mmCIF file of C-alpha atoms in Angstrom:
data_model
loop_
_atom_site.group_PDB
_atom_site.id
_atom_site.type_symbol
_atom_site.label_atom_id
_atom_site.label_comp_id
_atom_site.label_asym_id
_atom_site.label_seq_id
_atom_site.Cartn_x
_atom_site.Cartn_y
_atom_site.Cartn_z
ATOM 1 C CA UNK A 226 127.240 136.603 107.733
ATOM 2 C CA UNK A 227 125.103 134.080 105.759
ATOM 3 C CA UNK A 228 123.594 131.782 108.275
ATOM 4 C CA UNK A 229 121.824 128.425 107.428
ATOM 5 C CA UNK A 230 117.879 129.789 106.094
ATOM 6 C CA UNK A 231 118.989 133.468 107.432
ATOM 7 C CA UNK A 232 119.629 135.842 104.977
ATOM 8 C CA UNK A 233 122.063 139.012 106.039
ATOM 9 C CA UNK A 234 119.697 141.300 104.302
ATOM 10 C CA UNK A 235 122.283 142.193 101.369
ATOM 11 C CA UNK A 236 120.324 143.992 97.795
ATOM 12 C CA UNK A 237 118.753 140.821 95.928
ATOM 13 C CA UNK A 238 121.570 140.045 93.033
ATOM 14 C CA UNK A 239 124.623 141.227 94.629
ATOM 15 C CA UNK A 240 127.436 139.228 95.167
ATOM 16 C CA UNK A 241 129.471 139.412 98.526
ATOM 17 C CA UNK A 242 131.850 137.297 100.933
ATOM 18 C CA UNK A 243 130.706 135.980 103.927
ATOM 19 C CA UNK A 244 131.147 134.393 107.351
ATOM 20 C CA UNK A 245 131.138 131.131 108.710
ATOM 21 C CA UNK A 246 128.243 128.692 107.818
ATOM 22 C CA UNK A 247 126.920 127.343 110.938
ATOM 23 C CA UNK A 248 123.145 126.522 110.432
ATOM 24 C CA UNK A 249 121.341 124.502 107.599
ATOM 25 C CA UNK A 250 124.610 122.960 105.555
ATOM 26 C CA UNK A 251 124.906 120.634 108.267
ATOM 27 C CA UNK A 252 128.338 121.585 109.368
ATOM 28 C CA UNK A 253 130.785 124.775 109.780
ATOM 29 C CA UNK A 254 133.055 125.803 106.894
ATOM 30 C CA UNK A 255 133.117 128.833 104.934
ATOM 31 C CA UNK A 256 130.429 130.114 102.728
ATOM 32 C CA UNK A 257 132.914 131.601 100.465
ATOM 33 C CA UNK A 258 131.277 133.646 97.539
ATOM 34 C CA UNK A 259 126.932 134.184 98.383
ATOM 35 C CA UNK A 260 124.962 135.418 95.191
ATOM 36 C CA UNK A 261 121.971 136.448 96.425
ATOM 37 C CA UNK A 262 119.018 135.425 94.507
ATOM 38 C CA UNK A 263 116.155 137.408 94.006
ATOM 39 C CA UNK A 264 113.737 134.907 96.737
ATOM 40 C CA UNK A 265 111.510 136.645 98.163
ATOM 41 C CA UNK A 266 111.645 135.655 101.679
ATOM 42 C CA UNK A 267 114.303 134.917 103.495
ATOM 43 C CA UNK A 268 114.869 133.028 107.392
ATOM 44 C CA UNK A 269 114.748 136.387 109.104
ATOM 45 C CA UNK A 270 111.638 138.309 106.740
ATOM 46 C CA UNK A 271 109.668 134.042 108.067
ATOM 47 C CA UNK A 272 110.069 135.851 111.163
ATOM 48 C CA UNK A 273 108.659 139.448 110.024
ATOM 49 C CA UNK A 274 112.221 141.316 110.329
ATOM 50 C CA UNK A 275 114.186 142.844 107.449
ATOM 51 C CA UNK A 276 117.359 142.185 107.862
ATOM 52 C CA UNK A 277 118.965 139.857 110.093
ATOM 53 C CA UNK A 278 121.282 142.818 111.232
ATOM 54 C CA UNK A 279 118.025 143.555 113.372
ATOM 55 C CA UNK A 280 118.394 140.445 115.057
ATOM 56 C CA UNK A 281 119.532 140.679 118.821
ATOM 57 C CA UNK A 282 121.845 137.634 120.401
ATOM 58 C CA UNK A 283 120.260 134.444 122.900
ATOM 59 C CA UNK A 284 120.857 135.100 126.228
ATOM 60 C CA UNK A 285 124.072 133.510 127.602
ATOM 61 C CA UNK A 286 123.866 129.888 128.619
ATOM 62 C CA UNK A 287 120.294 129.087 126.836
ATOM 63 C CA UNK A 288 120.703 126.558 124.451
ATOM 64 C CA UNK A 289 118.009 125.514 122.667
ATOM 65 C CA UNK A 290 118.751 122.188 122.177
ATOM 66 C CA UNK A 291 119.129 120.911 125.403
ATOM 67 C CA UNK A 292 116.122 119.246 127.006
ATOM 68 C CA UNK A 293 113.811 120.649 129.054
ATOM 69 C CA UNK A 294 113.616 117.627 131.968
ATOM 70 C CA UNK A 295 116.380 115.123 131.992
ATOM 71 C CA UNK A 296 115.765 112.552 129.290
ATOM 72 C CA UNK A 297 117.595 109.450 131.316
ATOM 73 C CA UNK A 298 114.276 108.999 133.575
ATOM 74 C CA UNK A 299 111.401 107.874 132.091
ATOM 75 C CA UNK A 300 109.348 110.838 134.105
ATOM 76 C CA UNK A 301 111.903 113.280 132.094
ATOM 77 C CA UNK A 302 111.135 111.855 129.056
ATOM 78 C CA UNK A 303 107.694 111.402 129.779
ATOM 79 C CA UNK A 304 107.399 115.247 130.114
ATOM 80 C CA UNK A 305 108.772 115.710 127.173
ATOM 81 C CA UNK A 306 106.862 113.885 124.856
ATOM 82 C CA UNK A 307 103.825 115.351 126.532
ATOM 83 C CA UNK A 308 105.163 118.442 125.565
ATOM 84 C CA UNK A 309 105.771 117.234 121.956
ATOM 85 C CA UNK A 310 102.873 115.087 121.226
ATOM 86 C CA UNK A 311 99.738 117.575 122.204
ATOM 87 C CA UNK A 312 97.622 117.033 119.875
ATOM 88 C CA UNK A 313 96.524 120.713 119.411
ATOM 89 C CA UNK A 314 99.884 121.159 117.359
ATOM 90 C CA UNK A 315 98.043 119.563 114.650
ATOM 91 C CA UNK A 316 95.778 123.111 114.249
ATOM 92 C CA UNK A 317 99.047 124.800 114.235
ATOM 93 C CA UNK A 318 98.868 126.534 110.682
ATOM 94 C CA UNK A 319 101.904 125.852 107.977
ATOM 95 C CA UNK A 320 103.006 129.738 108.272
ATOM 96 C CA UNK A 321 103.185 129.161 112.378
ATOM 97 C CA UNK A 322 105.193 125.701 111.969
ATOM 98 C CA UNK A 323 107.911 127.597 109.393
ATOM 99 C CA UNK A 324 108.487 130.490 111.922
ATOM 100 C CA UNK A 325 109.174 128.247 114.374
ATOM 101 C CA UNK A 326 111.875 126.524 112.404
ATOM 102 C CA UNK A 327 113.528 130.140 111.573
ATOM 103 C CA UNK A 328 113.504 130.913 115.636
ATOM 104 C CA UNK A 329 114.530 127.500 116.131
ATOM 105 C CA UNK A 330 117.442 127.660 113.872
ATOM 106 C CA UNK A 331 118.287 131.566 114.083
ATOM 107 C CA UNK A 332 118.551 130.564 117.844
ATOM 108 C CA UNK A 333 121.439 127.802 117.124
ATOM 109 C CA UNK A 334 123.145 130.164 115.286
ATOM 110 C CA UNK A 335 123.029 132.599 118.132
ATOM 111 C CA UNK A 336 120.072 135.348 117.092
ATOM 112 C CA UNK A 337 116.480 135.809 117.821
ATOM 113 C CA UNK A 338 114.443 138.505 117.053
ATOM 114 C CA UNK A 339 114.470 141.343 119.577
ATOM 115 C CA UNK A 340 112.523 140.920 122.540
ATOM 116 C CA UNK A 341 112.225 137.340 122.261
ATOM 117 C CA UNK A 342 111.334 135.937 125.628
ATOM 118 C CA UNK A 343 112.663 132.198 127.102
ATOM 119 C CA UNK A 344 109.572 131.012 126.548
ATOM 120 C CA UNK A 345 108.930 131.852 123.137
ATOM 121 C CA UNK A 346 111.940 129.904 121.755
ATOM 122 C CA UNK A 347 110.508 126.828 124.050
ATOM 123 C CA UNK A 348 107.308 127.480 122.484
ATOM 124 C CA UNK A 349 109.104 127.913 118.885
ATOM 125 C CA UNK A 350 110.936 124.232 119.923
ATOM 126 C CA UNK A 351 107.963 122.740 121.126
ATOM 127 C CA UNK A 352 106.143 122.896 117.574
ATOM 128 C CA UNK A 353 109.632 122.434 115.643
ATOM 129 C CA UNK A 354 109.935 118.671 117.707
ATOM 130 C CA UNK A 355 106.654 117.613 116.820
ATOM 131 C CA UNK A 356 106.442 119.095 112.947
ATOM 132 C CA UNK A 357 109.989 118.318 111.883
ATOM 133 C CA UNK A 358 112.178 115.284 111.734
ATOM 134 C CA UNK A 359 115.036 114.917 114.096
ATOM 135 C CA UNK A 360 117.596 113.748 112.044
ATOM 136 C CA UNK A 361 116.891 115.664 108.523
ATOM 137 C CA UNK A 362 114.955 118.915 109.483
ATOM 138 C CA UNK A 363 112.329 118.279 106.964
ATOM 139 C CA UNK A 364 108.789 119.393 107.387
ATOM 140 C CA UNK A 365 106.350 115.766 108.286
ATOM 141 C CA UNK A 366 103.543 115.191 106.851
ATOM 142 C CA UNK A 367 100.790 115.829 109.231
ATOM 143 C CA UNK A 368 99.469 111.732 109.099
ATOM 144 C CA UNK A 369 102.509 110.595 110.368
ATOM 145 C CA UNK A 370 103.598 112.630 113.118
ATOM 146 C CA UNK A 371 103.205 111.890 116.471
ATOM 147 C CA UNK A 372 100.987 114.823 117.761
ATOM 148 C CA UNK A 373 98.660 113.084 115.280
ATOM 149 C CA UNK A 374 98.665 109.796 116.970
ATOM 150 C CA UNK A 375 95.693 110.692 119.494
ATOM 151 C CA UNK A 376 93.272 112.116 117.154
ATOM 152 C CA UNK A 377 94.306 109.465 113.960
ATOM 153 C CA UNK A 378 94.493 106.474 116.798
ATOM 154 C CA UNK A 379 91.624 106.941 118.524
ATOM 155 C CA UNK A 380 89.100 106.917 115.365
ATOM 156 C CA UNK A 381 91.109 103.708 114.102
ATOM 157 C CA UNK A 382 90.918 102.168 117.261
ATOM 158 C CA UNK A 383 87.594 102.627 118.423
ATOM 159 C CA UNK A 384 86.198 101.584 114.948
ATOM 160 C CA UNK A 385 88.293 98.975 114.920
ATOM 161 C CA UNK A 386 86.966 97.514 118.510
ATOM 162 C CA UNK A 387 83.252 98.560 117.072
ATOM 163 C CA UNK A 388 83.029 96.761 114.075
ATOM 164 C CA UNK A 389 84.800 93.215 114.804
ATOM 165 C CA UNK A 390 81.944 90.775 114.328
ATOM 166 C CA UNK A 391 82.000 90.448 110.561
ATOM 167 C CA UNK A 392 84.947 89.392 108.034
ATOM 168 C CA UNK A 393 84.235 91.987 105.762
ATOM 169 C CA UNK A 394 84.472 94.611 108.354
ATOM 170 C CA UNK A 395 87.401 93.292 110.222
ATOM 171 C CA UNK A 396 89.142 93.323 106.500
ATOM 172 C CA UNK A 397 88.379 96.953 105.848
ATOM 173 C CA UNK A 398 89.360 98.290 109.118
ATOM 174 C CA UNK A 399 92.873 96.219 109.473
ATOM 175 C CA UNK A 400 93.560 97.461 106.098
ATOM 176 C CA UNK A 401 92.672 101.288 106.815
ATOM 177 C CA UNK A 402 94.926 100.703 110.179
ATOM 178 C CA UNK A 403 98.037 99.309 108.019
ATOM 179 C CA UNK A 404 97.662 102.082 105.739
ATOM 180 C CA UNK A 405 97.897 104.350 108.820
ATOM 181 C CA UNK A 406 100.449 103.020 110.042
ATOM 182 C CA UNK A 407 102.686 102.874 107.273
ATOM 183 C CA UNK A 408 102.641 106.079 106.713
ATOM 184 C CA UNK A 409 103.733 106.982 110.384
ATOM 185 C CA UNK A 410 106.246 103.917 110.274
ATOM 186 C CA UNK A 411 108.231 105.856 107.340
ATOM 187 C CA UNK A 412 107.332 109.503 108.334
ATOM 188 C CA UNK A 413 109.562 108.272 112.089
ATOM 189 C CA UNK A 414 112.013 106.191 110.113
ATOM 190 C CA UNK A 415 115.580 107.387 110.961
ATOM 191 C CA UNK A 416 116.586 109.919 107.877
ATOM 192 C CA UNK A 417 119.835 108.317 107.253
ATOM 193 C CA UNK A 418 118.822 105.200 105.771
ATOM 194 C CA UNK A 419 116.916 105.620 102.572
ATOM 195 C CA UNK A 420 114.180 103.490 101.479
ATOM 196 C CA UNK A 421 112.927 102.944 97.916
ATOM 197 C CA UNK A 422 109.429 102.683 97.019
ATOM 198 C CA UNK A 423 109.267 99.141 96.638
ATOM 199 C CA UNK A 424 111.006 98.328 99.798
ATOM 200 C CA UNK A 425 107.621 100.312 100.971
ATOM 201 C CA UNK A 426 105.443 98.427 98.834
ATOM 202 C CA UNK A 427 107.059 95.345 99.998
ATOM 203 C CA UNK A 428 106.374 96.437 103.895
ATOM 204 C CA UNK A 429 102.986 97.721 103.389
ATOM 205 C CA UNK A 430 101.798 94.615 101.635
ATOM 206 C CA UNK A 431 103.138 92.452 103.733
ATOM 207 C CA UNK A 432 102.108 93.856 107.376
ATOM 208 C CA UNK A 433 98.619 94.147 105.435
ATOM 209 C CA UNK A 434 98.669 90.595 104.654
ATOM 210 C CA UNK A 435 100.106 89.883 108.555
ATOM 211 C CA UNK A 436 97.326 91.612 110.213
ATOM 212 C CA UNK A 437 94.280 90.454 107.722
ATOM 213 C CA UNK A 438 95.368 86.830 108.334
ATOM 214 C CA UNK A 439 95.813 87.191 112.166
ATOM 215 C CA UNK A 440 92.352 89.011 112.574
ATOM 216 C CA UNK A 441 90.412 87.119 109.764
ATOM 217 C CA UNK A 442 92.180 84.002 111.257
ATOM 218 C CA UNK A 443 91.289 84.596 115.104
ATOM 219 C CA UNK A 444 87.887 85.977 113.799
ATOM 220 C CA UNK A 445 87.005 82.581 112.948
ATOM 221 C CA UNK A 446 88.639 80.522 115.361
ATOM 222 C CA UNK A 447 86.512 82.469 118.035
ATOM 223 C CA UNK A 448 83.183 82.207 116.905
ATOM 224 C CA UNK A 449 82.419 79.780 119.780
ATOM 225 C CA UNK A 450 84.372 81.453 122.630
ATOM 226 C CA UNK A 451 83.383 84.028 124.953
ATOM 227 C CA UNK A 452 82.527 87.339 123.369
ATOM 228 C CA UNK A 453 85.167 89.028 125.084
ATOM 229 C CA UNK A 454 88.017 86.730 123.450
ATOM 230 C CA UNK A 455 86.439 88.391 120.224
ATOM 231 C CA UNK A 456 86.769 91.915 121.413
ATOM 232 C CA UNK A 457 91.038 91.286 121.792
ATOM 233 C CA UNK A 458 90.982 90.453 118.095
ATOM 234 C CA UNK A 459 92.230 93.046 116.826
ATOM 235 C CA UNK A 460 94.736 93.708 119.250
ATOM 236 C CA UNK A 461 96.042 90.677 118.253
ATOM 237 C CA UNK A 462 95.974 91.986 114.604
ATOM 238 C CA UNK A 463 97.618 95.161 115.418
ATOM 239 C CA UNK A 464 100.304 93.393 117.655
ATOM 240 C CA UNK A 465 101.214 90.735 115.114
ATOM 241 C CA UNK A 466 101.480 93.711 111.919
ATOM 242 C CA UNK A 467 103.748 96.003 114.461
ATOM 243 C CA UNK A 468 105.975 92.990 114.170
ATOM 244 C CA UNK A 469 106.394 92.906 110.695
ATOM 245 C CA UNK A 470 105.366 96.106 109.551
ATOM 246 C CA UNK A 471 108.095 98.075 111.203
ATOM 247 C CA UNK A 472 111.279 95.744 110.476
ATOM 248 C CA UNK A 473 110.187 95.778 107.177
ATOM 249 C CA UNK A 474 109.507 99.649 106.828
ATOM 250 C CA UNK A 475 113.249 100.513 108.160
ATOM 251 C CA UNK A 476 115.014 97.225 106.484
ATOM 252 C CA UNK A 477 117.692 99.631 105.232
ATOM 253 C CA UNK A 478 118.675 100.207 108.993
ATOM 254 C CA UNK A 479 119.236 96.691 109.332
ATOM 255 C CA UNK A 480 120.698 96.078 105.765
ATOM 256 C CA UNK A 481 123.322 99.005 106.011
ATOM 257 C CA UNK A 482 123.128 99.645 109.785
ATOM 258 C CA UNK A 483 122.682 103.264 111.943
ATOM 259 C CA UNK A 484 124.959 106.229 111.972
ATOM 260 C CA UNK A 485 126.023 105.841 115.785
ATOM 261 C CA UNK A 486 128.091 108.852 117.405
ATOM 262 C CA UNK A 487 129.935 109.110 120.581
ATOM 263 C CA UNK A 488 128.443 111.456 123.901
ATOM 264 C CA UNK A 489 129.670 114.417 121.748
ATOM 265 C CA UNK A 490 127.944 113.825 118.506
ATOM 266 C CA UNK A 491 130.916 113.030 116.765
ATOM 267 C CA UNK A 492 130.239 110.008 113.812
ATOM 268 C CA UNK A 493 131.843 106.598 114.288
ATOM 269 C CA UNK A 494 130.500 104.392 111.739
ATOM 270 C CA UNK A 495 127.340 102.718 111.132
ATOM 271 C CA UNK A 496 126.043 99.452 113.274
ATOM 272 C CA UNK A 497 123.626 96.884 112.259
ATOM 273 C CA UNK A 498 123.281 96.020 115.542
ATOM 274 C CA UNK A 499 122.219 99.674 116.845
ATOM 275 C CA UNK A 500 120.100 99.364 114.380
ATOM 276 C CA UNK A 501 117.731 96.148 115.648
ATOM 277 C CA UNK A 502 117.868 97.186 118.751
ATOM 278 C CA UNK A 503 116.273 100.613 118.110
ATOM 279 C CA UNK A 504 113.550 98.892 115.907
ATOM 280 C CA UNK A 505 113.053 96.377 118.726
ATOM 281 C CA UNK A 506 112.296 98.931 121.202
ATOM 282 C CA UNK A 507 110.275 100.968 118.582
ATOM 283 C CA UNK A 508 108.236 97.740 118.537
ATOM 284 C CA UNK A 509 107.462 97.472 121.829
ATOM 285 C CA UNK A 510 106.939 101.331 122.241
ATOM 286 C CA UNK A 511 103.751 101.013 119.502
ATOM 287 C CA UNK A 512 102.373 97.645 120.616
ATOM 288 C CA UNK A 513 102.451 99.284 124.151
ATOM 289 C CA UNK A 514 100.669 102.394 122.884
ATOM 290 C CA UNK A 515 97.430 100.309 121.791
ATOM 291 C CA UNK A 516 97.650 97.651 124.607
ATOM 292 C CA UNK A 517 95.427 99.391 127.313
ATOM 293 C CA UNK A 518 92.880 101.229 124.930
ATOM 294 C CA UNK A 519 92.787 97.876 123.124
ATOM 295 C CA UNK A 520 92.266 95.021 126.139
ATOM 296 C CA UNK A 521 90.757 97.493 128.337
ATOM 297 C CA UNK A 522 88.362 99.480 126.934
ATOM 298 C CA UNK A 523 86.708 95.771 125.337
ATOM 299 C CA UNK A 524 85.886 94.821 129.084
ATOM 300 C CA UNK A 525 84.641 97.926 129.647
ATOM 301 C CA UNK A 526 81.840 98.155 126.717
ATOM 302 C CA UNK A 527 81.193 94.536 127.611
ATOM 303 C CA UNK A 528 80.292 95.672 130.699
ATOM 304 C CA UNK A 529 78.334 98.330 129.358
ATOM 305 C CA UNK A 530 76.293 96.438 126.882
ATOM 306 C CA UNK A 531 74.287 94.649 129.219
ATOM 307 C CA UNK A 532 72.968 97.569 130.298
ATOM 308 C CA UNK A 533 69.152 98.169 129.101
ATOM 309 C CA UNK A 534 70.290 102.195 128.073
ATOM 310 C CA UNK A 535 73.225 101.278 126.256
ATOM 311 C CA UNK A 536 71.136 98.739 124.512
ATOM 312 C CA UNK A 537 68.947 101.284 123.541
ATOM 313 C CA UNK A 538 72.042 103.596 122.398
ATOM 314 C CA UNK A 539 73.300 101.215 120.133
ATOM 315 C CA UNK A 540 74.050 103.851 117.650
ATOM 316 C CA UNK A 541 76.224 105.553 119.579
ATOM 317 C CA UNK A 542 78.587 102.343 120.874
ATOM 318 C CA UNK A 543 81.327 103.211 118.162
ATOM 319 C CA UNK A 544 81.819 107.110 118.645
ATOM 320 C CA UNK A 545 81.635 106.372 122.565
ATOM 321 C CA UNK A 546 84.461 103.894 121.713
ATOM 322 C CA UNK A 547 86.256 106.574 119.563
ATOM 323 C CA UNK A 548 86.194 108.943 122.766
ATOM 324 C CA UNK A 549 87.192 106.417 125.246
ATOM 325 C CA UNK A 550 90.018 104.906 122.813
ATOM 326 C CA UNK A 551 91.216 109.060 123.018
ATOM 327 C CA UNK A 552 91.485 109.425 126.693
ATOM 328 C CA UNK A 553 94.123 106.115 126.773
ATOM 329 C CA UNK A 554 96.211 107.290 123.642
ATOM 330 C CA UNK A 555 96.261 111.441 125.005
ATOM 331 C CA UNK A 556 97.722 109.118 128.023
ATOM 332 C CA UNK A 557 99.616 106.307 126.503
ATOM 333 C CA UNK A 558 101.195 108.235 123.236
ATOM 334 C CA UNK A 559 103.793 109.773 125.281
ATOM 335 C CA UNK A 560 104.305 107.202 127.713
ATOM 336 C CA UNK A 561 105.354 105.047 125.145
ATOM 337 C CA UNK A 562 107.814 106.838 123.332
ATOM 338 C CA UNK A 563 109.130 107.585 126.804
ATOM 339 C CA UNK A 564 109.947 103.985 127.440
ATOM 340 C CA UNK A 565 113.251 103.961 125.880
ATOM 341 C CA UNK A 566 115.510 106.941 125.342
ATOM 342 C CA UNK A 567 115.405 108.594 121.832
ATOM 343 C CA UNK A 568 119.219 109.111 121.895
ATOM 344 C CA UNK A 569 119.583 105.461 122.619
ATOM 345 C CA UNK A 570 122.938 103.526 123.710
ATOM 346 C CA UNK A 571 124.681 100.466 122.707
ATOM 347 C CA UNK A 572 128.014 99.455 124.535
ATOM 348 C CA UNK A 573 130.779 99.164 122.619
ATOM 349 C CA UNK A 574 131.428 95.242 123.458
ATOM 350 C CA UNK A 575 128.050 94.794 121.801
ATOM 351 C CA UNK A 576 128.989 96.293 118.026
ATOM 352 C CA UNK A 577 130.116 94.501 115.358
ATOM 353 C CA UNK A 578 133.742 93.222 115.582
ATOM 354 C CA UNK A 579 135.085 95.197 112.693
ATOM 355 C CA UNK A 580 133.490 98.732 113.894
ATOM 356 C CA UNK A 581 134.440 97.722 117.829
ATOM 357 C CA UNK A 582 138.253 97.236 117.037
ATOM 358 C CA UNK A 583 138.360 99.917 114.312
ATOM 359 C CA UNK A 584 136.778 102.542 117.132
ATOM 360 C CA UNK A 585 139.323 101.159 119.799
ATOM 361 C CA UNK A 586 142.339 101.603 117.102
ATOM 362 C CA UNK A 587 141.377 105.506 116.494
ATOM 363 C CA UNK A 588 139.992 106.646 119.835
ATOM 364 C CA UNK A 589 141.300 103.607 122.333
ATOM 365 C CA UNK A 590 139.391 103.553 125.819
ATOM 366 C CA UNK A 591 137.540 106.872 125.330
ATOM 367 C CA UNK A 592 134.579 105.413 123.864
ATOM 368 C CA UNK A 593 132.726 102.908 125.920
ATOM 369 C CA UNK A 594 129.025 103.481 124.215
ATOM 370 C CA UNK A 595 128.052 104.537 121.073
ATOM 371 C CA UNK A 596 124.465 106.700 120.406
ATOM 372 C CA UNK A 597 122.109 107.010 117.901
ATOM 373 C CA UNK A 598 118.273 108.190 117.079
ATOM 374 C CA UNK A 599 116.329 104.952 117.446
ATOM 375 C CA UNK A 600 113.178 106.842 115.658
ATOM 376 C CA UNK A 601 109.784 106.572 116.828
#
């Protein structure tokens, strides 16, 4: 049986019938007629067997898929994307990352490699959650992931809070930030909506443009209030850009609406309105995220500063910042991605009219919510 990125282990170039596809394709069905190339490497050969007739079965009643801690408390999901976004997943070499998506998948379709304990194919899941995209399966590029937010966030941030006193410098560093965050805008968009490169260009420049004219803007206007009032500028900044920057990054979601499902997976139709209300949750999640590093940690060094050592020090104010602005994201990452579920809900009084009565018509009172991935 051909399974997804398994391989049965059949002589490169012959021709053969096999089983049910299950894994990969997206959907059962049979794979009718497999001509097997002459690749290489195959799903099970990623995980240094043969032939996938070495493979033994999962243990009854583990599925891999189901969460670890219940994801409809915020302490559940707060666990979990602890689990997810550690940071030292990022050291996690390529080869590592691609064996885990073999277990991960050879475990959906019911086989592991012998021996294979429980807490391998956690393991295995653990680096497949924070490398690959929910909704397509495709490998993310390491900028944009979430396990990259600490170390990527905490040297924007802290240069960001460092060097806030000149135009030229506030310019620079809003611009680098945008850049960032474009890239992990689109890398967390949700798969199913498509966006062309100058609906990115369009996003990019403008949440630029949003956040250069908010800091440069505030820059000026607080040259004669308290120092401190300067420090929150680019919070501000990074609040205002969040605002446009992420709207405009998943505009197809709101143009063509959100696959939404019912409890059992099963499509429905797709919902504008899902759709904003994900974003506007995935909003709040990110401006959350840089709040405390970003209005606390400027009291803080203000407080510091007056001290005759750290006057002395001055050299080492930003990467002091850069370690500080660390210990709140390794903290405040997760805890804002837990605020809202990542399977979120939208009751089915809310939808549009036309997808409402058309879901009543086919499945009448046995769907009161609709789900979808709200993205990250």
């Amino acid at each position: 049986m051909c399974v997804g990125g398994l391989q049965c282990g059949a002589p490169a170039g012959s021709t053969h019938r096999a089983g049910p596809c299950s894994l990969g394709g997206g959907g059962a069905g049979p794979c009718s007629v497999v001509q097997h190339s002459p690749t290489p490497r195959n799903g099970c050969q990623v995980l240094g067997i043969q032939t996938c007739a070495e493979m033994a079965t999962v243990p009854n009643g583990f599925n891999i898929d189901t969460p670890r801690w219940d994801q409809s408390t915020f302490m559940g999901r707060l666990k979990h994307f602890f689990n997810i976004t550690d940071p030292r997943t990022v050291l996690v070499p390529e080869e590592e990352l691609d064996r885990a998506k073999a277990l991960v998948e050879g475990c959906r379709a019911g086989l592991v490699p012998p021996g294979s304990s429980q807490e391998q194919l956690l393991y295995a899941k653990k680096l497949y959650d924070s490398a690959f995209h929910p909704d397509s399966g495709e490998k993310m590029n390491l900028i944009g992931r979430m396990s990259f937010q600490v170390p990527g966030g905490m040297a924007l941030t802290g240069c960001m809070l460092q060097f806030y006193r000149t135009v030229p410098a506030v310019v620079f560093w809003q611009w680098v930030n945008q850049s960032f965050n474009a890239v992990v805008n689109y890398t967390n968009r949700n798969a199913a909506s498509p966006i062309s490169l100058r609906q990115i260009g369009v996003a990019y420049v403008m949440a630029t443009s949003t956040a250069l004219a908010t800091a440069v803007g505030l820059n000026l206007y607080t040259k004669r209030a308290p120092p401190l009032l300067a420090r929150w500028v680019p919070f501000a900044a990074v609040a205002a850009a969040n605002c446009v920057n992420l709207p405009l990054m998943r505009q197809q979601e709101i143009i063509n609406g959100v696959t939404v499902t019912d409890k059992d997976n099963n499509e429905l139709g797709r919902s504008r309105r899902a759709a904003v209300k994900g974003i506007a949750q995935v909003v709040v999640s990110r401006i959350a995220m840089a709040a405390p590093g970003m209005i606390i940690l400027p009291v803080i060094m203000e407080r510091l500063e007056k001290f005759a050592f750290m006057q002395r020090i001055r050299v080492l104010h930003m990467p002091l910042q850069v370690l500080l602005s660390g210990g709140f994201l390794l903290f405040m990452v997760p805890a804002a991605c837990a605020l809202f579920p990542q399977r979120c809900s939208l009751a089915l009084a809310d939808l549009e009219p036309e997808l409402r009565d058309s879901i009543v018509a086919k499945h009448r009172d046995e769907v009161l919510h609709v789900y979808f991935n709200k993205g990250l």
